[in-house]
Coordinates of C-alpha atoms and ligand atoms in Angstrom, one line a residue:
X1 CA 46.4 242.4 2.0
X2 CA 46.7 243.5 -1.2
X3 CA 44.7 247.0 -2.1
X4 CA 43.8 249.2 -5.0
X5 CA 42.3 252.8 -4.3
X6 CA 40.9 254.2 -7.5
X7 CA 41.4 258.4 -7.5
X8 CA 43.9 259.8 -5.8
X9 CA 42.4 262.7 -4.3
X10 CA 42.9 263.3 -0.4
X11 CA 40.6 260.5 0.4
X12 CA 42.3 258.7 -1.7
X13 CA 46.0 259.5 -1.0
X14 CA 45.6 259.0 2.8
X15 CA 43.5 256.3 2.7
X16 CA 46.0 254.6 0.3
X17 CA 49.2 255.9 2.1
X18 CA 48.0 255.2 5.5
X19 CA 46.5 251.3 4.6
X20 CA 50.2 250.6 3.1
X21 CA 51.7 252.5 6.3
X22 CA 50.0 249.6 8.6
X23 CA 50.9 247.1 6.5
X24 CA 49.2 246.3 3.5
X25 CA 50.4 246.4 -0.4
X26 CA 48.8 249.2 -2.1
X27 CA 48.4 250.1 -5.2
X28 CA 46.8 254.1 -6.4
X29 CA 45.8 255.2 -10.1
X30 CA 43.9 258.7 -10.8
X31 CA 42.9 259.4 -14.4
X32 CA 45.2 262.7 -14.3
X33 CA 48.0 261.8 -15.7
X34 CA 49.5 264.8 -14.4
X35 CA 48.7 263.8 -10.6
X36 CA 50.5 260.4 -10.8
X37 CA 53.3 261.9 -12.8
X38 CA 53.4 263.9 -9.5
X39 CA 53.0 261.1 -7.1
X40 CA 55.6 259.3 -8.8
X41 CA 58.1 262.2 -8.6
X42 CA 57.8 261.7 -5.2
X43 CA 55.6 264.7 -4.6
X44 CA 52.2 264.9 -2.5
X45 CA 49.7 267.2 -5.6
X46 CA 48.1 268.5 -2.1
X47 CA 49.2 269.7 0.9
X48 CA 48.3 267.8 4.3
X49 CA 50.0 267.6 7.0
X50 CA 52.4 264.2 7.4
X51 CA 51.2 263.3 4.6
X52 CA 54.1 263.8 2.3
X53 CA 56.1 261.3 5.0
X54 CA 53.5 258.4 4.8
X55 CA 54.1 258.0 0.8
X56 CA 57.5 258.9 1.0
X57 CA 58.0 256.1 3.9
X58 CA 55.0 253.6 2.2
X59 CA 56.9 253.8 -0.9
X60 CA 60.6 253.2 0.0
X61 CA 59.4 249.9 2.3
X62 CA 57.9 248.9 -1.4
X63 CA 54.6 248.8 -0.1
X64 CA 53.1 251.7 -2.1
X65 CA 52.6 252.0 -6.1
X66 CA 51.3 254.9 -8.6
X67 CA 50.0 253.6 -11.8
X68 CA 48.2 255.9 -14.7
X69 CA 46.7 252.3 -15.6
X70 CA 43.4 251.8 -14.0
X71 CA 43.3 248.2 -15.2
X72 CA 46.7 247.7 -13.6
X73 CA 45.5 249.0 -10.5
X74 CA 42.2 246.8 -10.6
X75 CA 44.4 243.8 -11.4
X76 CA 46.5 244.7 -8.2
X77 CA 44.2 244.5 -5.7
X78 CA 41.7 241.7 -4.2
X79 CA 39.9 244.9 -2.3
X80 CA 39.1 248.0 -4.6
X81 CA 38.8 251.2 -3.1
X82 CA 36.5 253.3 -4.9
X83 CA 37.8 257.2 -3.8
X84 CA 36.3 259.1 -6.7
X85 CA 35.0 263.0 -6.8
X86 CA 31.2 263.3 -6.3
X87 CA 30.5 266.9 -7.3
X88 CA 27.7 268.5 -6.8
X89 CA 25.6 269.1 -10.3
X90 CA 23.5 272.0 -11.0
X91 CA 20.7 271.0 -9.3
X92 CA 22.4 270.2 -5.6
X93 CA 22.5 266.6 -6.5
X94 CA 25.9 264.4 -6.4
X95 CA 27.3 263.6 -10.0
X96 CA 28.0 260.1 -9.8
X97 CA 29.4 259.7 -13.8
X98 CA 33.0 259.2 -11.9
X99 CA 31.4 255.7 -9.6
X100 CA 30.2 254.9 -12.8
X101 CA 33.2 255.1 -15.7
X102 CA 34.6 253.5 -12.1
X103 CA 32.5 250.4 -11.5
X104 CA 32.9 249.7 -16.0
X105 CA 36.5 249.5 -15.7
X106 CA 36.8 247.1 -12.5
X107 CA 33.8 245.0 -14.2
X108 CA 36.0 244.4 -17.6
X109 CA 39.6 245.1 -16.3
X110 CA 38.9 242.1 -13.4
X111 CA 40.6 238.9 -13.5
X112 CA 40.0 237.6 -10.5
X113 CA 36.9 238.2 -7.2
X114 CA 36.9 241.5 -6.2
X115 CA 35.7 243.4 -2.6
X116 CA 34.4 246.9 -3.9
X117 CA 34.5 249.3 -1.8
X118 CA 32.9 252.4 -1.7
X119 CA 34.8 255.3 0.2
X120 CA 33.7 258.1 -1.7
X121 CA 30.7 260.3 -0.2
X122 CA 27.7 259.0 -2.0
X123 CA 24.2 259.5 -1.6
X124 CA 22.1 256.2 0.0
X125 CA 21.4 253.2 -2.5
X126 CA 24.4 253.9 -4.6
X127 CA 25.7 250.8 -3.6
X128 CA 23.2 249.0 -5.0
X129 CA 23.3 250.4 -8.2
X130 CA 26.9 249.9 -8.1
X131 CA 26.3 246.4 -7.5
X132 CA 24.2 246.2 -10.4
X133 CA 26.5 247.8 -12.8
X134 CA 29.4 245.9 -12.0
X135 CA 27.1 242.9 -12.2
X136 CA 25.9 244.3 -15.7
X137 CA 29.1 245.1 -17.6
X138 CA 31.0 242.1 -15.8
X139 CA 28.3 239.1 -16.9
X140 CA 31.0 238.1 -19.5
X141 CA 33.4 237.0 -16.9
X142 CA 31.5 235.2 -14.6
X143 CA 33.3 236.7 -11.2
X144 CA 32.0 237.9 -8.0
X145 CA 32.4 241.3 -7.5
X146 CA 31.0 242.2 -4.1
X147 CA 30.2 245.6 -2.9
X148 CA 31.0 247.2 0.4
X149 CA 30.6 250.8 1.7
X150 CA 33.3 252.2 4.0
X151 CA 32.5 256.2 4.3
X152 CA 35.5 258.2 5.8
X153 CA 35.3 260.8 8.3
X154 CA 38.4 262.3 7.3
X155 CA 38.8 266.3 8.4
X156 CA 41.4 268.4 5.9
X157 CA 44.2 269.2 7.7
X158 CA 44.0 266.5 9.9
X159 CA 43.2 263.6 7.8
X160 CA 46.4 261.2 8.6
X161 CA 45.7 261.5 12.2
X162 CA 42.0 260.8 11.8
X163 CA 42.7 257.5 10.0
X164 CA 44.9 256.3 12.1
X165 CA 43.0 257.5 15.7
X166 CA 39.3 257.1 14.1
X167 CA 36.3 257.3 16.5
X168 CA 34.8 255.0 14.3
X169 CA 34.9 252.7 11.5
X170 CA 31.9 252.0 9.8
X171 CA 31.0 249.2 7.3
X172 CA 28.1 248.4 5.7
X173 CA 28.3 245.1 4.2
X174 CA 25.3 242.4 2.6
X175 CA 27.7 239.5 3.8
X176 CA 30.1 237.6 6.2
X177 CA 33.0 237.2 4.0
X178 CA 33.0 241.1 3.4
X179 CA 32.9 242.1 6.8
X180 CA 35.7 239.6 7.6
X181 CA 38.0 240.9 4.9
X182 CA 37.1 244.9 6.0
X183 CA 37.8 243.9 9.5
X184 CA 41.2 242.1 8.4
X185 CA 42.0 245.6 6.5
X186 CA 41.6 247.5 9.7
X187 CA 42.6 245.1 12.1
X188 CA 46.1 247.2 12.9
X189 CA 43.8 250.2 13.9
X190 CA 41.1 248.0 15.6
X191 CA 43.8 246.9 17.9
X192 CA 46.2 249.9 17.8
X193 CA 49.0 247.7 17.0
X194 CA 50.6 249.9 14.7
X195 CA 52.5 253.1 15.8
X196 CA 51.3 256.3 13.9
X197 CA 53.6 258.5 11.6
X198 CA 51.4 261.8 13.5
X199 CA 53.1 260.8 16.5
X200 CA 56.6 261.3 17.1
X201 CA 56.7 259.5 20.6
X202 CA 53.8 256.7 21.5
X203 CA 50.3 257.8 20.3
X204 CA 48.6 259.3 23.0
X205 CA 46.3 256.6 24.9
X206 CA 42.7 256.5 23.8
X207 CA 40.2 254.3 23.4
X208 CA 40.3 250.9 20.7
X209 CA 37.3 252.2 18.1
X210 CA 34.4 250.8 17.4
X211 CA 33.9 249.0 14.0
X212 CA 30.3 249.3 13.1
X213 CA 28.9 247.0 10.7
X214 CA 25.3 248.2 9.2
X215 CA 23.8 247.2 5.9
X216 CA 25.0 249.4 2.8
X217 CA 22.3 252.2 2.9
X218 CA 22.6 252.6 6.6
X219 CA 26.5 253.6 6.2
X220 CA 25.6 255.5 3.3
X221 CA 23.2 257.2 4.9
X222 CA 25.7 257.6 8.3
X223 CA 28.3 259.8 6.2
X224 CA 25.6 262.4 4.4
X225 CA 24.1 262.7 7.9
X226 CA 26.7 263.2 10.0
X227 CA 28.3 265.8 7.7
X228 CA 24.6 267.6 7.6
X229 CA 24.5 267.6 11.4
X230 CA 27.8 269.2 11.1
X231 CA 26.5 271.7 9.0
X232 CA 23.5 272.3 11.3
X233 CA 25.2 272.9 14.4
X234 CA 27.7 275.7 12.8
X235 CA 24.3 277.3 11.1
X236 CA 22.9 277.4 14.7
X237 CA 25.8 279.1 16.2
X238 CA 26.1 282.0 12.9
X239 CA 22.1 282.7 13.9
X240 CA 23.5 282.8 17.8
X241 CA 25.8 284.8 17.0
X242 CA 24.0 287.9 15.5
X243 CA 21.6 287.4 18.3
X244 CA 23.9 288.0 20.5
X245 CA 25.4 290.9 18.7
X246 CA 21.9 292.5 18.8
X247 CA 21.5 291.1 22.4
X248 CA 25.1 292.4 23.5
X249 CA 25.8 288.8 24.9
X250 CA 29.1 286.9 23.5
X251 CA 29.0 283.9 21.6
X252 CA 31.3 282.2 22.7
X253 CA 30.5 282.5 25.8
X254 CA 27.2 281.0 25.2
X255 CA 28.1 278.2 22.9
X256 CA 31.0 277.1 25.5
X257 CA 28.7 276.9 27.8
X258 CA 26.1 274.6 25.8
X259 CA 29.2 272.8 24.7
X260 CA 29.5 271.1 28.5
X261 CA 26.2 269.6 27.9
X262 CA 27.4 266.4 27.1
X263 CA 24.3 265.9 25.0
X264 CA 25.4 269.1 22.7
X265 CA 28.9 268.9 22.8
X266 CA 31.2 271.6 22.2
X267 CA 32.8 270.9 19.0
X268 CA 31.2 273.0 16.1
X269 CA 29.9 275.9 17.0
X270 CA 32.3 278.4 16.2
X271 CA 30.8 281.3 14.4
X272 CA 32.1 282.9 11.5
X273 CA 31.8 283.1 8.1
X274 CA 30.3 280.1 7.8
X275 CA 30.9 276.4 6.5
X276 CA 32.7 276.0 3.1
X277 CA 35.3 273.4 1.5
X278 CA 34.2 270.5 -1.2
X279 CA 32.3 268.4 1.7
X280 CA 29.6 270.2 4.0
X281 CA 28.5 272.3 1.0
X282 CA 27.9 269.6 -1.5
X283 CA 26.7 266.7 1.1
X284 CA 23.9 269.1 2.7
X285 CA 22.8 269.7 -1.0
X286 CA 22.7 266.4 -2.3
X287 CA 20.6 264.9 1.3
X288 CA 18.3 267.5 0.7
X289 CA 17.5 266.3 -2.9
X290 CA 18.1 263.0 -1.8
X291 CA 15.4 263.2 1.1
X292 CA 13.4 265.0 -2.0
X293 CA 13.9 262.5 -3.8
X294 CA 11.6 260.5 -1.9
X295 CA 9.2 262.6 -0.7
X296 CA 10.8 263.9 2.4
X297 CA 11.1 267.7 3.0
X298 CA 14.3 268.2 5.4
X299 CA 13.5 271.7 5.4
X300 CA 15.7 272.0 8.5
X301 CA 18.7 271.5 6.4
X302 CA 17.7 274.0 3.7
X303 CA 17.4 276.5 6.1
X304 CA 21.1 275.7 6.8
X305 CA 21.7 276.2 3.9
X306 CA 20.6 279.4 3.7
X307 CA 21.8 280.5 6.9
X308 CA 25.5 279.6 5.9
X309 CA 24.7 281.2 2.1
X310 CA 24.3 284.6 4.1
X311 CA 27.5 284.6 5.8
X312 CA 30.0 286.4 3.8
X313 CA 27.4 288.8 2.9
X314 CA 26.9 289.6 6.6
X315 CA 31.0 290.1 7.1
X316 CA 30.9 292.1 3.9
X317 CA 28.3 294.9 4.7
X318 CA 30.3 295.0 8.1
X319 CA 33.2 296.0 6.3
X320 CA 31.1 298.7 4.1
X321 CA 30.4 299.7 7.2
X322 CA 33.4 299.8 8.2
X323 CA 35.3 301.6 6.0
X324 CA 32.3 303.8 4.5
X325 CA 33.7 304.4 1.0
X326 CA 35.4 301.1 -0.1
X327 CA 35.8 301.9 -3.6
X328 CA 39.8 302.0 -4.3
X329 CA 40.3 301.6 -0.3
X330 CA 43.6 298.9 0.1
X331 CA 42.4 296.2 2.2
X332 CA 44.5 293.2 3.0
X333 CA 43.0 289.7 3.2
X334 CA 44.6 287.0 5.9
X335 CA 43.6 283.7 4.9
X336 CA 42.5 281.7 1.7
X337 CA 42.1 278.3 2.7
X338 CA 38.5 277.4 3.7
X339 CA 39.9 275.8 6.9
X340 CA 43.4 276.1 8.5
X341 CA 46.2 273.3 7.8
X342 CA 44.8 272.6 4.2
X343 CA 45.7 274.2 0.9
X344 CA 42.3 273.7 -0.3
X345 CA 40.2 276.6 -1.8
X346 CA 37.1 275.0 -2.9
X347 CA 34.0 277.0 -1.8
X348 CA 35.6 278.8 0.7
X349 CA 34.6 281.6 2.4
X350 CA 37.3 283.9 2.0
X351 CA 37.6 283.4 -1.7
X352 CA 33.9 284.7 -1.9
X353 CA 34.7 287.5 0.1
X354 CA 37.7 288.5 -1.9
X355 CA 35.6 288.0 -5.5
X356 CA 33.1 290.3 -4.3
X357 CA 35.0 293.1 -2.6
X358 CA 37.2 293.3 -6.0
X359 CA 33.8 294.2 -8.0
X360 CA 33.4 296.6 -5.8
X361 CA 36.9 298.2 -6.6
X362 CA 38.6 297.3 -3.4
X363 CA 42.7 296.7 -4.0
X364 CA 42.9 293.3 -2.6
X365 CA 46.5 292.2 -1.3
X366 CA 46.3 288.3 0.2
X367 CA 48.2 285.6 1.9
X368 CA 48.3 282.5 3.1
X369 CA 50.4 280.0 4.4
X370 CA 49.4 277.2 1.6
X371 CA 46.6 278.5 -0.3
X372 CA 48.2 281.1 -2.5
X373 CA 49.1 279.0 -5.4
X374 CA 45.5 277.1 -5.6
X375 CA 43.9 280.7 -5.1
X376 CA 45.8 282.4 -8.2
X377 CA 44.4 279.8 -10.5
X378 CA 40.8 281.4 -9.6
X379 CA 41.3 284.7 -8.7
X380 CA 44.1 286.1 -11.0
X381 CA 44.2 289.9 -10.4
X382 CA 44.6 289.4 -7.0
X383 CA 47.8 290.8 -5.3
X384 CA 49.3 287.5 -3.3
X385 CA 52.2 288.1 -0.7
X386 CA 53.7 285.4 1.0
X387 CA 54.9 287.6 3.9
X388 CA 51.7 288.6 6.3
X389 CA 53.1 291.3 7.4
X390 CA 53.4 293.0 3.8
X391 CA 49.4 292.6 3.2
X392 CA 49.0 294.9 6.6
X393 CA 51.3 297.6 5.0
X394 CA 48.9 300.4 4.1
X395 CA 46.1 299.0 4.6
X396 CA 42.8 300.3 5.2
X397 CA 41.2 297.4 6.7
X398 CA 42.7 293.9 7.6
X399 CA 40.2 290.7 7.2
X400 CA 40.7 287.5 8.6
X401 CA 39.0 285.0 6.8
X402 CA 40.8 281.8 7.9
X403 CA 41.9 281.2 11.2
X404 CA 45.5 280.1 10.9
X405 CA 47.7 279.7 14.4
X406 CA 50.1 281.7 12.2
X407 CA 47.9 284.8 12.5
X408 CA 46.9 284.7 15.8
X409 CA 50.8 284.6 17.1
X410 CA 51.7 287.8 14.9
X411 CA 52.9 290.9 16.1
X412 CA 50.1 292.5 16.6
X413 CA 51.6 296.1 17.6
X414 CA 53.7 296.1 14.4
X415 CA 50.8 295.1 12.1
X416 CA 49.3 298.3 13.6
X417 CA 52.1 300.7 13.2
X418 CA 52.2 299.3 9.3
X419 CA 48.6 300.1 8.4
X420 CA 46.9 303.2 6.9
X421 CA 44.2 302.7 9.1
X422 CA 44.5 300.0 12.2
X423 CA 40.8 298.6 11.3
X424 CA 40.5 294.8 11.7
X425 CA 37.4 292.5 11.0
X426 CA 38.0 289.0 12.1
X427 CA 35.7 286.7 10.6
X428 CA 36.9 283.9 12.1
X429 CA 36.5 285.4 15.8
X430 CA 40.9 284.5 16.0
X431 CA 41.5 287.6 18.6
X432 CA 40.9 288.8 21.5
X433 CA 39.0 291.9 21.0
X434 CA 40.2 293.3 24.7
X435 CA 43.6 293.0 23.5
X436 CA 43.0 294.4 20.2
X437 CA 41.0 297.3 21.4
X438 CA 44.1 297.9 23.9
X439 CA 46.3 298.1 21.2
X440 CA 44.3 300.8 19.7
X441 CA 42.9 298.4 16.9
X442 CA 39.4 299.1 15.5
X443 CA 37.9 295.4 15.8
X444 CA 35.4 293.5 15.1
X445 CA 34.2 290.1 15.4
X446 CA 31.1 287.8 15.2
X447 CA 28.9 287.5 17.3
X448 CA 30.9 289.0 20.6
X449 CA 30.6 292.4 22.3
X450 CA 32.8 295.5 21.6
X451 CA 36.1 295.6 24.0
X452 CA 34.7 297.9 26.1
X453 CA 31.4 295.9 26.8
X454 CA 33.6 293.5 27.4
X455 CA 36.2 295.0 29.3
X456 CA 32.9 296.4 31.6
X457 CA 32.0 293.1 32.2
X458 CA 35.2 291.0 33.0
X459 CA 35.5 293.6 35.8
X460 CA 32.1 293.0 37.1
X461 CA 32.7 289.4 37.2
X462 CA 35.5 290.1 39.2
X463 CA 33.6 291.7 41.5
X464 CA 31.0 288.9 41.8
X465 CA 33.8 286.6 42.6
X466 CA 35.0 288.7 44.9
X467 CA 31.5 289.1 46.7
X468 CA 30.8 285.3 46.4
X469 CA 34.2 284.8 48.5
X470 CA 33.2 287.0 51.1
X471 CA 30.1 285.3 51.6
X472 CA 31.2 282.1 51.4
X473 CA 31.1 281.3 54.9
X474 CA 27.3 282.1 55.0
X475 CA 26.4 280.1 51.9
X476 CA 28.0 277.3 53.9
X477 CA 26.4 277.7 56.4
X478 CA 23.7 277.5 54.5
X479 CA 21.4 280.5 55.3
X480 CA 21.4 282.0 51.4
X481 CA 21.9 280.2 48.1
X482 CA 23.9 281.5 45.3
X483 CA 21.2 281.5 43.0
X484 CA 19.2 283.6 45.2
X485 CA 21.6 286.8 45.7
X486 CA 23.2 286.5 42.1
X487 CA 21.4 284.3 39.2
X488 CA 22.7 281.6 38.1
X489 CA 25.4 282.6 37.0
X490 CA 28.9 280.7 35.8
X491 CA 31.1 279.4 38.4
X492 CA 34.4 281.2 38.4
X493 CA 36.1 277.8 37.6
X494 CA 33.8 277.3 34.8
X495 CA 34.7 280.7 33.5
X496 CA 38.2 280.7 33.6
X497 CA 38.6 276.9 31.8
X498 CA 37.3 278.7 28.4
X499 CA 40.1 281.4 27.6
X500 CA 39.3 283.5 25.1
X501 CA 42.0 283.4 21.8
X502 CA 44.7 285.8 22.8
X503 CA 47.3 287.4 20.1
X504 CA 50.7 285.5 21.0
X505 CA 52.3 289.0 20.8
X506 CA 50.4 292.1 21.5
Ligands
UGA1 C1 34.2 267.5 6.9 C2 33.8 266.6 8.1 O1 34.2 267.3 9.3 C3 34.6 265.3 8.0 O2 34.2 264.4 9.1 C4 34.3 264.6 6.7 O3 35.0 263.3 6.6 C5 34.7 265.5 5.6 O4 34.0 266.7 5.7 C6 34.4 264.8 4.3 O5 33.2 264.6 4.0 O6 35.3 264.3 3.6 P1 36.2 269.1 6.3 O7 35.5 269.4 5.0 O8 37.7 268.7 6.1 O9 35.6 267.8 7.0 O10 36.2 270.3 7.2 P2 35.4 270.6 8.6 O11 36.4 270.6 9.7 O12 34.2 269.8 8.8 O13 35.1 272.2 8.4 C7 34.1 272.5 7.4 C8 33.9 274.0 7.3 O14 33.1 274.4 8.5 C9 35.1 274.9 7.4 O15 34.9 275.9 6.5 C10 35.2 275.4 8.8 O16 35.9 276.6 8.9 C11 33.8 275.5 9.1 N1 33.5 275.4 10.6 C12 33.8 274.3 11.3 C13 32.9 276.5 11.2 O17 32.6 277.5 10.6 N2 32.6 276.4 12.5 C14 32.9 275.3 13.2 O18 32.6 275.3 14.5 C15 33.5 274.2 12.6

């Protein structure tokens, strides 16, 4: 099928290079100039992973164009792909001026019908006020212009596997003929026929997903709360967390545990410094004024919100803490990104943290495996090294502040011998802090015990194990329970499937 994707963002560049990898004839403008110039070099303007092989393979099979001419691109395609930025505005709610300069252009550029699809996050009813615009500025040329939304659940970093494996595609649609043609678009992923460029050898097997066809506001509404639900659950774990550092229990230990309720889940509820990048933020903010908007008060989201707002302060008077005076003290900063795999700084946490601890005087020295360049252009002064190792040397404190495999498989033992003072604070709980305590590390985490808490404990569990074996021929025979001599405690089986993170090389 023939397919435009207005904005070449991520959304937009793996959408667009992943819909011409199964098949279809794509065509991508961006009104940066300097990003098509990019894309037409031949060069991905972000990086995520594979993604640089599906244009570069897209492309030479003739399948994939960059044009700087948004009326070419409108021309190209019978479905239009709307992948525009939606930034927040001052007051929390989404800036739509971008959907529509958009929804003008396809009205006056068309030639011919039109399938508009929205893929960009946007707050409920846009699409009916998209559907009036482009009814509006397009009377003079009598087509039909119909309008779909199609939200993506894209992650950064893994965005080129999530399109092509998606747990879900939803479409919400006001007719037959629009759900046929979205259905035809994805019909390579509904039925797996296509082999993935993620995948090396056959995609691993999984289940065919569900295409779920809802009216437009439904799917609107499916994105901004899923992506707040998200943003809930991490917010629940940061409060768990310093409970548990109050209580002296470990959070991960409690929130892998509540993860084997099926009806939790275990997926997000790592603790840390909290939620950032360009989507969580900004889509909590803009459902609460949405919901405000009318007349609902999701006061559970706002107080979200706010939990996640108090994260890097939290890490931050750790680390005055910490290091007492921090004035002038060297203190090297592992991680930029907001998320591992992705170059992107927006909103992240570790940018914050770096911002503030330089007003305070602290000599910053930074790295990161893809971030560095993006983070120069908003914090200048800051020293950047591309080598890890070199941010350790003579360092007063190490902070990890995005939790890159990189990190976690680096010689610990050497980063030791290289710093002034061997004092980590791991804000992305990456380590072990047994190991690091054995290797004579200060550490600290979120949310889990001190080592030797810790190191108490394992050795007690031992020792229940132990105990439980030995009476395992009288629980059989059924005179005691297990509950009754020790709590209900963990099986052993149970406790050894969560390992915690362990350095690669300590
Ligand atoms: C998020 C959603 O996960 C995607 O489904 C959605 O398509 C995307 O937004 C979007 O709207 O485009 P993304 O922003 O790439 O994806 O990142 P996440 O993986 O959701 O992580 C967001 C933040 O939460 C990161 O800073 C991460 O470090 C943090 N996080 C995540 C935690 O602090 N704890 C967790 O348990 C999980």
């Amino acid at each position: 099928m023939r397919i435009s994707i207005i904005g070449c963002g991520y959304v937009g560049l793996v959408t667009g290079g992943c819909l011409a990898e199964i098949g279809h004839d794509v065509m991508c403008t961006d009104n940066d100039p300097a990003r098509i110039a990019t894309l037409e070099a031949g060069r991905a303007p972000i990086y995520e992973p594979h993604l640089d092989t599906v244009l570069a393979t897209a492309r030479s099979a003739g399948r994939l164009a960059f044009t700087r001419s948004a009326g070419e691109a409108v021309r190209a395609g019978d479905n239009i792909f709307i992948c525009v930025g939606t930034p927040p505005r001052q007051t929390g709610e989404a800036d739509l001026s971008a959907i529509d300069n958009v929804a003008r252009i396809i009205a006056t550029e068309a030639r011919t019908p039109k399938l508009v699809i929205e893929k960009s996050t946007v707050p409920a009813q846009t699409g009916l006020q998209l559907k009036r615009a482009l009814a509006v500025y397009g009377r003079k040329n009598g087509l039909t212009l119909r309008v779909a939304s199609n939200p993506e659940f894209l992650r950064e970093g893994t965005a080129v596997e999530d399109f092509m494996h998606p747990d879900r595609i939803v479409v919400g649609v006001e007719d037959e003929g629009s759900e046929k043609q979205l259905r035809e678009i994805y019909r390579p992923i509904l039925e797996g026929s296509r082999h993935c460029p993620v995948h090396t050898a056959a995609c691993p097997p999984a289940p065919a997903p569900h295409m779920l066809v809802t009216s437009m506001t439904s799917s609107e509404l499916i994105k901004h709360a899923s992506n707040s639900f998200l943003a809930l659950k991490i917010s629940y774990a940061n409060v768990l967390a310093d409970l548990c550092e109050r209580l002296g229990a470990d959070v991960e230990e409690v929130t892998s545990a509540m993860g084997l309720d099926p009806r939790i889940g275990p997926q997000f509820l790592r603790a840390g410094l909290g939620f950032g990048g360009f989507c969580l933020p900004k889509d909590v903010q803009a459902f609460v004024r949405l919901a405000e908007s009318v007349g609902v008060d999701f006061g559970l989201l706002k107080e979200a919100e706010r939990v996640n707002r108090r994260r890097v302060g939290l890490f931050l008077d750790e680390v005055r803490r910490a290091l007492w005076v921090v004035k002038d003290k060297q203190v090297g900063v592992l991680g930029l990104a907001f998320k591992p795999n992705t170059d992107d700084v927006r909103l992240a946490p570790a940018i914050e943290v770096i911002r503030q601890l330089a007003a305070e005087g602290v000599q910053v020295r930074a790295s990161d495996p893809q971030a560095m360049e993006k983070a120069r252009a908003i914090l200048p002064d800051v020293e950047y090294v591309r080598d890890p190792y070199e941010v350790a040397k003579n360092a007063d404190a190490l902070l990890i502040t995005t939790e890159w495999e990189e990190f976690r498989r680096m010689d610990w033992k050497r980063i030791r011998d290289v710093m002034a003072r061997p004092l980590v604070l791991d804000g992305r709980n990456l380590l072990d802090p047994v190991q690091m305590k054995a290797l004579g590390f200060e550490y600290y985490s979120v949310g889990r015990p001190d080592a030797q808490a810790k190191l108490k404990r394992r050795r007690n569990s031992a020792i229940v194990i132990q105990a439980l074996t030995a009476l395992k021929p009288v629980l059989q025979e059924g005179h005691l329970s297990k509950t009754a001599i020790l709590g209900a405690r963990p099986s052993s089986r149970d406790r050894t499937k969560r390992q915690p993170l362990e350095p690669g090389n300590p």
